[in-house]
PDB file of C-alpha atoms in Angstrom:
ATOM      1  CA  MET A 857     112.307 179.701 164.400  1.00  0.00           C
ATOM      2  CA  GLY A 858     113.956 182.099 161.965  1.00  0.00           C
ATOM      3  CA  LYS A 859     116.344 183.415 164.624  1.00  0.00           C
ATOM      4  CA  ARG A 860     117.296 179.905 165.703  1.00  0.00           C
ATOM      5  CA  LEU A 861     118.140 178.840 162.170  1.00  0.00           C
ATOM      6  CA  GLU A 862     120.025 182.065 161.518  1.00  0.00           C
ATOM      7  CA  ASN A 863     122.222 181.409 164.559  1.00  0.00           C
ATOM      8  CA  ILE A 864     123.504 178.164 163.014  1.00  0.00           C
ATOM      9  CA  GLY A 865     123.890 179.569 159.501  1.00  0.00           C
ATOM     10  CA  VAL A 866     120.823 177.868 158.022  1.00  0.00           C
ATOM     11  CA  GLU A 867     118.433 179.657 155.674  1.00  0.00           C
ATOM     12  CA  ASN A 868     114.961 180.225 157.103  1.00  0.00           C
ATOM     13  CA  THR A 869     112.908 178.370 154.501  1.00  0.00           C
ATOM     14  CA  GLU A 870     109.803 176.212 154.898  1.00  0.00           C
ATOM     15  CA  GLU A 871     111.815 173.120 153.963  1.00  0.00           C
ATOM     16  CA  TYR A 872     114.564 173.716 156.520  1.00  0.00           C
ATOM     17  CA  ARG A 873     111.926 174.371 159.171  1.00  0.00           C
ATOM     18  CA  ARG A 874     110.281 171.075 158.208  1.00  0.00           C
ATOM     19  CA  LEU A 875     113.571 169.189 158.330  1.00  0.00           C
ATOM     20  CA  TYR A 876     114.388 170.543 161.770  1.00  0.00           C
ATOM     21  CA  ARG A 877     110.966 169.675 163.133  1.00  0.00           C
ATOM     22  CA  GLN A 878     111.255 166.215 161.601  1.00  0.00           C
ATOM     23  CA  LEU A 879     114.543 165.787 163.494  1.00  0.00           C
ATOM     24  CA  LEU A 880     112.771 166.652 166.753  1.00  0.00           C
ATOM     25  CA  PHE A 881     109.670 164.542 166.255  1.00  0.00           C
ATOM     26  CA  THR A 882     111.482 161.415 165.028  1.00  0.00           C
ATOM     27  CA  ALA A 883     114.089 161.310 167.803  1.00  0.00           C
ATOM     28  CA  ASP A 884     114.404 158.117 169.820  1.00  0.00           C
ATOM     29  CA  GLU A 885     111.052 157.115 171.288  1.00  0.00           C
ATOM     30  CA  SER A 886     112.524 157.307 174.793  1.00  0.00           C
ATOM     31  CA  VAL A 887     112.077 161.083 174.570  1.00  0.00           C
ATOM     32  CA  ALA A 888     108.357 160.538 175.226  1.00  0.00           C
ATOM     33  CA  SER A 889     109.248 159.508 178.782  1.00  0.00           C
ATOM     34  CA  ASN A 890     110.128 163.131 179.495  1.00  0.00           C
ATOM     35  CA  LEU A 891     108.072 165.118 176.971  1.00  0.00           C
ATOM     36  CA  SER A 892     104.309 164.722 177.300  1.00  0.00           C
ATOM     37  CA  GLY A 893     103.261 167.462 174.896  1.00  0.00           C
ATOM     38  CA  VAL A 894     104.538 169.666 172.080  1.00  0.00           C
ATOM     39  CA  ILE A 895     103.367 173.184 171.207  1.00  0.00           C
ATOM     40  CA  LEU A 896     103.076 173.541 167.442  1.00  0.00           C
ATOM     41  CA  PHE A 897     102.749 176.495 165.124  1.00  0.00           C
ATOM     42  CA  HIS A 898      99.960 176.485 162.533  1.00  0.00           C
ATOM     43  CA  GLU A 899     102.506 175.608 159.833  1.00  0.00           C
ATOM     44  CA  THR A 900     103.893 172.696 161.846  1.00  0.00           C
ATOM     45  CA  LEU A 901     100.499 171.098 162.455  1.00  0.00           C
ATOM     46  CA  TYR A 902     100.073 170.424 158.751  1.00  0.00           C
ATOM     47  CA  GLN A 903     103.655 169.520 157.848  1.00  0.00           C
ATOM     48  CA  LYS A 904     104.712 165.942 157.110  1.00  0.00           C
ATOM     49  CA  THR A 905     107.726 163.674 157.416  1.00  0.00           C
ATOM     50  CA  ASP A 906     109.637 162.518 154.346  1.00  0.00           C
ATOM     51  CA  ASP A 907     107.330 159.495 154.084  1.00  0.00           C
ATOM     52  CA  GLY A 908     104.185 161.650 154.083  1.00  0.00           C
ATOM     53  CA  THR A 909     103.087 161.166 157.706  1.00  0.00           C
ATOM     54  CA  LEU A 910     101.680 164.231 159.429  1.00  0.00           C
ATOM     55  CA  PHE A 911     103.880 165.394 162.294  1.00  0.00           C
ATOM     56  CA  ALA A 912     100.762 165.424 164.455  1.00  0.00           C
ATOM     57  CA  ASP A 913     100.242 161.719 163.768  1.00  0.00           C
ATOM     58  CA  VAL A 914     103.885 160.937 164.548  1.00  0.00           C
ATOM     59  CA  LEU A 915     103.453 162.599 167.936  1.00  0.00           C
ATOM     60  CA  LYS A 916     100.130 160.884 168.602  1.00  0.00           C
ATOM     61  CA  LYS A 917     101.642 157.468 167.919  1.00  0.00           C
ATOM     62  CA  ARG A 918     104.263 158.196 170.563  1.00  0.00           C
ATOM     63  CA  GLY A 919     101.664 159.238 173.114  1.00  0.00           C
ATOM     64  CA  ILE A 920     102.685 162.909 172.974  1.00  0.00           C
ATOM     65  CA  LEU A 921      99.873 165.464 173.162  1.00  0.00           C
ATOM     66  CA  ARG A 922      99.568 168.060 170.411  1.00  0.00           C
ATOM     67  CA  GLY A 923      99.242 171.744 171.313  1.00  0.00           C
ATOM     68  CA  ILE A 924      98.848 174.826 169.134  1.00  0.00           C
ATOM     69  CA  LYS A 925      99.951 178.449 169.486  1.00  0.00           C
ATOM     70  CA  VAL A 926      96.805 180.491 168.844  1.00  0.00           C
ATOM     71  CA  ASP A 927      97.770 184.096 169.603  1.00  0.00           C
ATOM     72  CA  LYS A 928      98.840 186.408 166.778  1.00  0.00           C
ATOM     73  CA  GLY A 929     101.644 188.240 168.503  1.00  0.00           C
ATOM     74  CA  VAL A 930     102.109 191.288 170.669  1.00  0.00           C
ATOM     75  CA  VAL A 931     101.044 194.806 169.707  1.00  0.00           C
ATOM     76  CA  PRO A 932     101.701 198.147 171.443  1.00  0.00           C
ATOM     77  CA  LEU A 933      99.410 199.199 174.260  1.00  0.00           C
ATOM     78  CA  MET A 934      98.690 202.811 173.448  1.00  0.00           C
ATOM     79  CA  ASN A 935      99.766 205.629 175.770  1.00  0.00           C
ATOM     80  CA  THR A 936     102.061 203.463 177.865  1.00  0.00           C
ATOM     81  CA  ASP A 937     105.825 203.316 178.243  1.00  0.00           C
ATOM     82  CA  GLY A 938     106.505 200.605 175.677  1.00  0.00           C
ATOM     83  CA  GLU A 939     104.021 198.130 177.117  1.00  0.00           C
ATOM     84  CA  CYS A 940     102.015 195.737 174.983  1.00  0.00           C
ATOM     85  CA  THR A 941      99.077 193.399 174.733  1.00  0.00           C
ATOM     86  CA  THR A 942      98.459 190.336 172.558  1.00  0.00           C
ATOM     87  CA  GLN A 943      96.169 190.153 169.548  1.00  0.00           C
ATOM     88  CA  GLY A 944      94.229 187.239 168.084  1.00  0.00           C
ATOM     89  CA  LEU A 945      90.874 187.042 169.861  1.00  0.00           C
ATOM     90  CA  ASP A 946      88.954 187.786 166.646  1.00  0.00           C
ATOM     91  CA  GLY A 947      88.009 184.468 165.072  1.00  0.00           C
ATOM     92  CA  LEU A 948      89.654 182.512 167.901  1.00  0.00           C
ATOM     93  CA  SER A 949      86.635 180.306 168.565  1.00  0.00           C
ATOM     94  CA  GLU A 950      86.498 179.160 164.935  1.00  0.00           C
ATOM     95  CA  ARG A 951      90.250 178.526 164.870  1.00  0.00           C
ATOM     96  CA  CYS A 952      90.078 176.524 168.102  1.00  0.00           C
ATOM     97  CA  ALA A 953      87.230 174.414 166.760  1.00  0.00           C
ATOM     98  CA  GLN A 954      89.250 173.598 163.633  1.00  0.00           C
ATOM     99  CA  TYR A 955      92.408 172.818 165.595  1.00  0.00           C
ATOM    100  CA  LYS A 956      90.433 170.492 167.861  1.00  0.00           C
ATOM    101  CA  LYS A 957      89.042 168.751 164.787  1.00  0.00           C
ATOM    102  CA  ASP A 958      92.573 168.434 163.399  1.00  0.00           C
ATOM    103  CA  GLY A 959      93.814 166.633 166.504  1.00  0.00           C
ATOM    104  CA  CYS A 960      95.034 169.280 168.932  1.00  0.00           C
ATOM    105  CA  ASP A 961      94.585 168.688 172.652  1.00  0.00           C
ATOM    106  CA  PHE A 962      95.649 172.033 174.109  1.00  0.00           C
ATOM    107  CA  ALA A 963      96.521 175.590 173.148  1.00  0.00           C
ATOM    108  CA  LYS A 964      98.946 178.320 174.176  1.00  0.00           C
ATOM    109  CA  TRP A 965      98.645 182.104 174.304  1.00  0.00           C
ATOM    110  CA  ARG A 966     101.499 184.372 175.385  1.00  0.00           C
ATOM    111  CA  CYS A 967     101.175 187.796 176.944  1.00  0.00           C
ATOM    112  CA  VAL A 968     104.235 189.899 177.731  1.00  0.00           C
ATOM    113  CA  LEU A 969     104.942 192.316 180.577  1.00  0.00           C
ATOM    114  CA  LYS A 970     108.052 194.341 181.276  1.00  0.00           C
ATOM    115  CA  ILE A 971     109.711 195.427 184.510  1.00  0.00           C
ATOM    116  CA  GLY A 972     110.916 199.026 184.589  1.00  0.00           C
ATOM    117  CA  PRO A 973     110.909 202.012 186.935  1.00  0.00           C
ATOM    118  CA  ASN A 974     107.185 202.521 186.272  1.00  0.00           C
ATOM    119  CA  THR A 975     106.172 199.236 184.676  1.00  0.00           C
ATOM    120  CA  PRO A 976     104.242 197.082 184.530  1.00  0.00           C
ATOM    121  CA  THR A 977     101.397 199.543 184.960  1.00  0.00           C
ATOM    122  CA  PRO A 978      98.027 198.540 186.401  1.00  0.00           C
ATOM    123  CA  LEU A 979      96.608 199.074 182.904  1.00  0.00           C
ATOM    124  CA  ALA A 980      99.000 196.574 181.297  1.00  0.00           C
ATOM    125  CA  ILE A 981      98.480 194.021 184.076  1.00  0.00           C
ATOM    126  CA  LEU A 982      94.685 194.253 183.842  1.00  0.00           C
ATOM    127  CA  GLU A 983      94.569 194.271 180.038  1.00  0.00           C
ATOM    128  CA  ASN A 984      96.768 191.207 179.658  1.00  0.00           C
ATOM    129  CA  ALA A 985      95.008 189.327 182.453  1.00  0.00           C
ATOM    130  CA  ASN A 986      91.640 189.836 180.766  1.00  0.00           C
ATOM    131  CA  VAL A 987      92.998 188.853 177.349  1.00  0.00           C
ATOM    132  CA  LEU A 988      94.385 185.622 178.814  1.00  0.00           C
ATOM    133  CA  ALA A 989      91.095 184.882 180.572  1.00  0.00           C
ATOM    134  CA  ARG A 990      89.049 185.475 177.427  1.00  0.00           C
ATOM    135  CA  TYR A 991      91.376 183.203 175.450  1.00  0.00           C
ATOM    136  CA  ALA A 992      91.156 180.500 178.116  1.00  0.00           C
ATOM    137  CA  SER A 993      87.365 180.536 178.162  1.00  0.00           C
ATOM    138  CA  ILE A 994      87.200 180.300 174.362  1.00  0.00           C
ATOM    139  CA  CYS A 995      89.587 177.340 174.378  1.00  0.00           C
ATOM    140  CA  GLN A 996      87.524 175.472 176.937  1.00  0.00           C
ATOM    141  CA  MET A 997      84.336 176.146 174.971  1.00  0.00           C
ATOM    142  CA  ASN A 998      85.987 174.286 172.089  1.00  0.00           C
ATOM    143  CA  GLY A 999      87.446 171.380 174.032  1.00  0.00           C
ATOM    144  CA  LEU A1000      91.050 172.579 174.239  1.00  0.00           C
ATOM    145  CA  VAL A1001      93.059 172.888 177.442  1.00  0.00           C
ATOM    146  CA  PRO A1002      94.455 176.440 177.640  1.00  0.00           C
ATOM    147  CA  ILE A1003      98.007 177.119 178.723  1.00  0.00           C
ATOM    148  CA  VAL A1004      97.964 180.574 180.303  1.00  0.00           C
ATOM    149  CA  GLU A1005     101.289 182.358 179.726  1.00  0.00           C
ATOM    150  CA  PRO A1006     101.821 185.764 181.350  1.00  0.00           C
ATOM    151  CA  GLU A1007     105.543 186.169 180.683  1.00  0.00           C
ATOM    152  CA  ILE A1008     107.431 188.840 182.587  1.00  0.00           C
ATOM    153  CA  LEU A1009     110.536 189.539 180.527  1.00  0.00           C
ATOM    154  CA  PRO A1010     113.970 189.267 182.196  1.00  0.00           C
ATOM    155  CA  ASP A1011     115.176 192.481 180.530  1.00  0.00           C
ATOM    156  CA  GLY A1012     116.427 195.101 182.992  1.00  0.00           C
ATOM    157  CA  ASP A1013     118.508 195.533 186.128  1.00  0.00           C
ATOM    158  CA  HIS A1014     115.827 194.690 188.697  1.00  0.00           C
ATOM    159  CA  ASP A1015     116.740 192.363 191.551  1.00  0.00           C
ATOM    160  CA  LEU A1016     115.146 189.084 192.636  1.00  0.00           C
ATOM    161  CA  LYS A1017     112.871 190.765 195.183  1.00  0.00           C
ATOM    162  CA  ARG A1018     111.408 193.063 192.506  1.00  0.00           C
ATOM    163  CA  SER A1019     110.896 190.123 190.140  1.00  0.00           C
ATOM    164  CA  GLN A1020     108.995 188.223 192.814  1.00  0.00           C
ATOM    165  CA  HIS A1021     106.842 191.240 193.674  1.00  0.00           C
ATOM    166  CA  VAL A1022     105.847 191.864 190.055  1.00  0.00           C
ATOM    167  CA  THR A1023     105.227 188.165 189.437  1.00  0.00           C
ATOM    168  CA  GLU A1024     102.830 188.053 192.383  1.00  0.00           C
ATOM    169  CA  LYS A1025     100.923 191.108 191.160  1.00  0.00           C
ATOM    170  CA  VAL A1026     100.609 189.734 187.627  1.00  0.00           C
ATOM    171  CA  LEU A1027      99.545 186.235 188.672  1.00  0.00           C
ATOM    172  CA  ALA A1028      97.025 187.570 191.198  1.00  0.00           C
ATOM    173  CA  ALA A1029      95.406 189.643 188.444  1.00  0.00           C
ATOM    174  CA  CYS A1030      95.397 186.671 186.060  1.00  0.00           C
ATOM    175  CA  TYR A1031      93.583 184.384 188.486  1.00  0.00           C
ATOM    176  CA  LYS A1032      91.090 187.093 189.378  1.00  0.00           C
ATOM    177  CA  ALA A1033      90.323 187.464 185.647  1.00  0.00           C
ATOM    178  CA  LEU A1034      90.126 183.703 185.109  1.00  0.00           C
ATOM    179  CA  SER A1035      87.604 183.507 187.943  1.00  0.00           C
ATOM    180  CA  ASP A1036      85.597 186.419 186.550  1.00  0.00           C
ATOM    181  CA  HIS A1037      85.443 184.655 183.180  1.00  0.00           C
ATOM    182  CA  ASN A1038      84.277 181.400 184.790  1.00  0.00           C
ATOM    183  CA  VAL A1039      87.284 179.459 183.559  1.00  0.00           C
ATOM    184  CA  TYR A1040      87.496 175.888 184.905  1.00  0.00           C
ATOM    185  CA  LEU A1041      90.890 175.984 186.628  1.00  0.00           C
ATOM    186  CA  GLU A1042      91.258 172.211 186.821  1.00  0.00           C
ATOM    187  CA  GLY A1043      91.274 172.262 183.004  1.00  0.00           C
ATOM    188  CA  THR A1044      94.114 174.770 182.635  1.00  0.00           C
ATOM    189  CA  LEU A1045      97.888 174.976 182.929  1.00  0.00           C
ATOM    190  CA  LEU A1046     100.023 177.964 183.854  1.00  0.00           C
ATOM    191  CA  LYS A1047     103.211 178.828 181.953  1.00  0.00           C
ATOM    192  CA  PRO A1048     104.980 181.537 183.967  1.00  0.00           C
ATOM    193  CA  ASN A1049     108.481 182.897 184.215  1.00  0.00           C
ATOM    194  CA  MET A1050     110.636 181.872 187.135  1.00  0.00           C
ATOM    195  CA  CYS A1051     111.447 184.721 189.510  1.00  0.00           C
ATOM    196  CA  THR A1052     114.992 185.725 188.556  1.00  0.00           C
ATOM    197  CA  PRO A1053     117.050 188.923 188.706  1.00  0.00           C
ATOM    198  CA  GLY A1054     117.021 191.021 185.545  1.00  0.00           C
ATOM    199  CA  MET A1055     119.683 190.121 183.015  1.00  0.00           C
ATOM    200  CA  SER A1056     121.514 193.395 183.739  1.00  0.00           C
ATOM    201  CA  CYS A1057     121.364 193.042 187.526  1.00  0.00           C
ATOM    202  CA  ALA A1058     124.851 192.853 189.055  1.00  0.00           C
ATOM    203  CA  LYS A1059     123.700 190.718 191.963  1.00  0.00           C
ATOM    204  CA  ARG A1060     123.010 187.185 190.736  1.00  0.00           C
ATOM    205  CA  SER A1061     120.972 184.628 192.691  1.00  0.00           C
ATOM    206  CA  THR A1062     121.538 180.971 193.451  1.00  0.00           C
ATOM    207  CA  PRO A1063     119.137 178.285 192.229  1.00  0.00           C
ATOM    208  CA  GLN A1064     117.917 177.893 195.807  1.00  0.00           C
ATOM    209  CA  GLU A1065     117.152 181.618 196.106  1.00  0.00           C
ATOM    210  CA  ILE A1066     115.336 181.587 192.764  1.00  0.00           C
ATOM    211  CA  ALA A1067     113.395 178.514 193.836  1.00  0.00           C
ATOM    212  CA  MET A1068     112.203 180.034 197.101  1.00  0.00           C
ATOM    213  CA  ALA A1069     111.169 183.300 195.425  1.00  0.00           C
ATOM    214  CA  THR A1070     109.350 181.459 192.657  1.00  0.00           C
ATOM    215  CA  VAL A1071     107.479 178.950 194.804  1.00  0.00           C
ATOM    216  CA  THR A1072     106.578 181.655 197.316  1.00  0.00           C
ATOM    217  CA  ALA A1073     105.116 183.798 194.525  1.00  0.00           C
ATOM    218  CA  LEU A1074     103.101 180.843 193.248  1.00  0.00           C
ATOM    219  CA  SER A1075     101.876 179.874 196.716  1.00  0.00           C
ATOM    220  CA  ARG A1076     100.515 183.388 197.236  1.00  0.00           C
ATOM    221  CA  THR A1077      98.643 183.588 193.943  1.00  0.00           C
ATOM    222  CA  VAL A1078      97.974 180.283 192.156  1.00  0.00           C
ATOM    223  CA  PRO A1079      95.034 178.208 193.446  1.00  0.00           C
ATOM    224  CA  PRO A1080      95.789 174.550 194.230  1.00  0.00           C
ATOM    225  CA  ALA A1081      93.001 173.656 191.765  1.00  0.00           C
ATOM    226  CA  VAL A1082      95.478 174.379 188.971  1.00  0.00           C
ATOM    227  CA  PRO A1083      97.021 170.978 188.198  1.00  0.00           C
ATOM    228  CA  GLY A1084     100.303 172.063 186.706  1.00  0.00           C
ATOM    229  CA  VAL A1085     102.820 174.867 186.266  1.00  0.00           C
ATOM    230  CA  THR A1086     105.028 174.541 183.185  1.00  0.00           C
ATOM    231  CA  PHE A1087     107.835 177.076 183.407  1.00  0.00           C
ATOM    232  CA  LEU A1088     109.220 178.943 180.416  1.00  0.00           C
ATOM    233  CA  SER A1089     113.006 179.267 180.292  1.00  0.00           C
ATOM    234  CA  GLY A1090     113.081 183.023 179.689  1.00  0.00           C
ATOM    235  CA  GLY A1091     116.554 183.364 178.192  1.00  0.00           C
ATOM    236  CA  GLN A1092     118.340 181.237 180.789  1.00  0.00           C
ATOM    237  CA  SER A1093     121.021 178.897 179.531  1.00  0.00           C
ATOM    238  CA  GLU A1094     120.024 175.262 179.191  1.00  0.00           C
ATOM    239  CA  GLU A1095     121.886 174.308 182.353  1.00  0.00           C
ATOM    240  CA  GLU A1096     120.549 177.271 184.359  1.00  0.00           C
ATOM    241  CA  ALA A1097     116.968 176.433 183.415  1.00  0.00           C
ATOM    242  CA  THR A1098     117.458 172.806 184.437  1.00  0.00           C
ATOM    243  CA  GLN A1099     119.261 173.602 187.695  1.00  0.00           C
ATOM    244  CA  ASN A1100     116.629 176.163 188.680  1.00  0.00           C
ATOM    245  CA  LEU A1101     113.758 173.788 187.913  1.00  0.00           C
ATOM    246  CA  ASN A1102     115.471 171.130 190.015  1.00  0.00           C
ATOM    247  CA  ALA A1103     115.840 173.549 192.930  1.00  0.00           C
ATOM    248  CA  ILE A1104     112.171 174.557 192.603  1.00  0.00           C
ATOM    249  CA  ASN A1105     111.168 170.927 193.035  1.00  0.00           C
ATOM    250  CA  GLN A1106     113.374 170.653 196.108  1.00  0.00           C
ATOM    251  CA  ALA A1107     112.149 173.863 197.749  1.00  0.00           C
ATOM    252  CA  PRO A1108     111.140 173.279 201.400  1.00  0.00           C
ATOM    253  CA  ILE A1109     107.711 174.809 200.941  1.00  0.00           C
ATOM    254  CA  ARG A1110     104.288 173.412 200.063  1.00  0.00           C
ATOM    255  CA  ARG A1111     103.893 172.746 196.313  1.00  0.00           C
ATOM    256  CA  PRO A1112     100.347 171.552 195.496  1.00  0.00           C
ATOM    257  CA  TRP A1113     100.829 171.759 191.708  1.00  0.00           C
ATOM    258  CA  GLY A1114     103.021 169.765 189.357  1.00  0.00           C
ATOM    259  CA  LEU A1115     106.080 171.925 188.601  1.00  0.00           C
ATOM    260  CA  THR A1116     107.642 171.112 185.256  1.00  0.00           C
ATOM    261  CA  PHE A1117     109.033 172.673 182.083  1.00  0.00           C
ATOM    262  CA  SER A1118     107.793 174.069 178.796  1.00  0.00           C
ATOM    263  CA  TYR A1119     111.105 175.149 177.324  1.00  0.00           C
ATOM    264  CA  GLY A1120     111.850 176.325 173.816  1.00  0.00           C
ATOM    265  CA  ARG A1121     115.335 177.769 173.641  1.00  0.00           C
ATOM    266  CA  ALA A1122     116.559 175.892 176.737  1.00  0.00           C
ATOM    267  CA  LEU A1123     115.557 172.545 175.238  1.00  0.00           C
ATOM    268  CA  GLN A1124     116.786 173.113 171.706  1.00  0.00           C
ATOM    269  CA  ALA A1125     119.964 175.207 171.729  1.00  0.00           C
ATOM    270  CA  SER A1126     122.315 172.211 171.904  1.00  0.00           C
ATOM    271  CA  VAL A1127     120.161 170.348 169.377  1.00  0.00           C
ATOM    272  CA  LEU A1128     120.592 173.134 166.846  1.00  0.00           C
ATOM    273  CA  ALA A1129     124.315 173.464 167.573  1.00  0.00           C
ATOM    274  CA  ALA A1130     124.803 169.751 166.903  1.00  0.00           C
ATOM    275  CA  TRP A1131     122.638 169.620 163.763  1.00  0.00           C
ATOM    276  CA  LYS A1132     123.737 172.762 161.886  1.00  0.00           C
ATOM    277  CA  GLY A1133     121.336 171.902 159.069  1.00  0.00           C
ATOM    278  CA  GLN A1134     123.434 168.956 157.924  1.00  0.00           C
ATOM    279  CA  PRO A1135     121.766 165.599 157.094  1.00  0.00           C
ATOM    280  CA  ALA A1136     124.744 163.675 158.464  1.00  0.00           C
ATOM    281  CA  LYS A1137     124.278 165.307 161.874  1.00  0.00           C
ATOM    282  CA  VAL A1138     120.587 164.579 162.418  1.00  0.00           C
ATOM    283  CA  LYS A1139     121.354 161.763 164.860  1.00  0.00           C
ATOM    284  CA  ALA A1140     123.712 164.010 166.835  1.00  0.00           C
ATOM    285  CA  GLY A1141     120.954 166.596 167.172  1.00  0.00           C
ATOM    286  CA  GLN A1142     118.449 163.969 168.244  1.00  0.00           C
ATOM    287  CA  ASP A1143     120.825 162.627 170.882  1.00  0.00           C
ATOM    288  CA  GLU A1144     121.131 166.129 172.347  1.00  0.00           C
ATOM    289  CA  LEU A1145     117.328 166.400 172.518  1.00  0.00           C
ATOM    290  CA  VAL A1146     116.990 163.069 174.320  1.00  0.00           C
ATOM    291  CA  SER A1147     119.694 164.038 176.828  1.00  0.00           C
ATOM    292  CA  ARG A1148     118.291 167.496 177.544  1.00  0.00           C
ATOM    293  CA  ALA A1149     114.739 166.185 177.872  1.00  0.00           C
ATOM    294  CA  LYS A1150     115.942 163.516 180.305  1.00  0.00           C
ATOM    295  CA  ALA A1151     117.782 166.113 182.385  1.00  0.00           C
ATOM    296  CA  ASN A1152     114.684 168.283 182.630  1.00  0.00           C
ATOM    297  CA  GLY A1153     112.524 165.257 183.371  1.00  0.00           C
ATOM    298  CA  GLN A1154     114.794 164.539 186.327  1.00  0.00           C
ATOM    299  CA  ALA A1155     114.666 168.200 187.381  1.00  0.00           C
ATOM    300  CA  ALA A1156     110.862 168.089 187.362  1.00  0.00           C
ATOM    301  CA  MET A1157     111.180 165.489 190.121  1.00  0.00           C
ATOM    302  CA  GLY A1158     114.012 167.266 191.953  1.00  0.00           C
ATOM    303  CA  GLN A1159     116.437 164.511 190.988  1.00  0.00           C
ATOM    304  CA  TYR A1160     118.850 166.229 188.588  1.00  0.00           C
ATOM    305  CA  THR A1161     122.463 165.916 189.722  1.00  0.00           C
ATOM    306  CA  GLY A1162     123.944 168.291 187.131  1.00  0.00           C
ATOM    307  CA  GLY A1163     126.879 168.013 184.813  1.00  0.00           C
ATOM    308  CA  LEU A1164     125.137 167.606 181.457  1.00  0.00           C
ATOM    309  CA  ALA A1165     127.417 169.323 178.951  1.00  0.00           C
ATOM    310  CA  GLY A1166     125.705 169.780 175.591  1.00  0.00           C
ATOM    311  CA  GLY A1167     126.858 171.985 172.745  1.00  0.00           C
ATOM    312  CA  ALA A1168     125.191 175.047 174.258  1.00  0.00           C
ATOM    313  CA  GLY A1169     124.623 174.012 177.854  1.00  0.00           C
ATOM    314  CA  GLN A1170     126.150 177.101 179.465  1.00  0.00           C
ATOM    315  CA  GLN A1171     125.400 179.574 176.673  1.00  0.00           C
ATOM    316  CA  SER A1172     123.084 182.476 177.534  1.00  0.00           C
ATOM    317  CA  LEU A1173     119.914 182.296 175.444  1.00  0.00           C
ATOM    318  CA  PHE A1174     118.705 185.776 176.348  1.00  0.00           C
ATOM    319  CA  ILE A1175     117.115 187.816 173.559  1.00  0.00           C
ATOM    320  CA  ALA A1176     116.268 191.405 174.450  1.00  0.00           C
ATOM    321  CA  ASN A1177     112.551 192.228 174.235  1.00  0.00           C
ATOM    322  CA  HIS A1178     111.897 188.694 172.968  1.00  0.00           C
ATOM    323  CA  GLN A1179     108.995 188.439 170.538  1.00  0.00           C
ATOM    324  CA  TYR A1180     107.618 185.625 168.396  1.00  0.00           C
TER     325      TYR A1180
END
């Protein structure tokens, strides 16, 4: 959140964060037709609108499910080439129980892997798969639906074929670990990266090529018992993320899961550009959110025809070694 506010010249204070979230959660109610859930930070769950209503209650009234980020960030994985794992398992069961009591329906945990000449290593793949599985089992014990997020960063000059290969290896390990931990797959969601060339790769791929690589990787690794795949945007521009999701839902290959979006940057960049922290521009920011959500809702059905401008529609949202 701090980086997003900094990019529009707004100070990263608790009040500005609250005002921005209020803008999002009080947008026109039509947004609920395309957004079924929102992932909140701990701070956000307990923040309120100007009239004293909890954000969580505003979302509930609109029929939008409340999720919560429960990991505590990435930490170095010792004796590797810059690889990492994610911390936060200590006390997770107690935190999940409290979040469930406070109205949350699902949770999210992000692990990060990197593509390089010798990475990801088998150690990093196995470690992160087991961390995700342990998190998922703890969530289910406490009545929360876990979103499993093994993000493979787009940093690097690898091509599409390498991205697909690594994605398959990572997802195969994740579902082996989820099985070993007796996780109920029908009560989970997957939040993966799309298979795309590295940001420094000279050879770019079309949406159709990305779609085929992505759906093929999923078909080889993700059981049909998993009800939904909610893609992260991974530094793509807003329009790229929407076009690629649309192509994924048009791919001429079997797709037994719902294929939709769980975007952060690619859903909010134009919103922030329109708002700029100014009270008079709240409505402009909300209109951008409604438009972008509608575009992605259409893409999730393979019905997006393109052409949505937006203040940051074509702007690259890539952040090297992205952490939050």
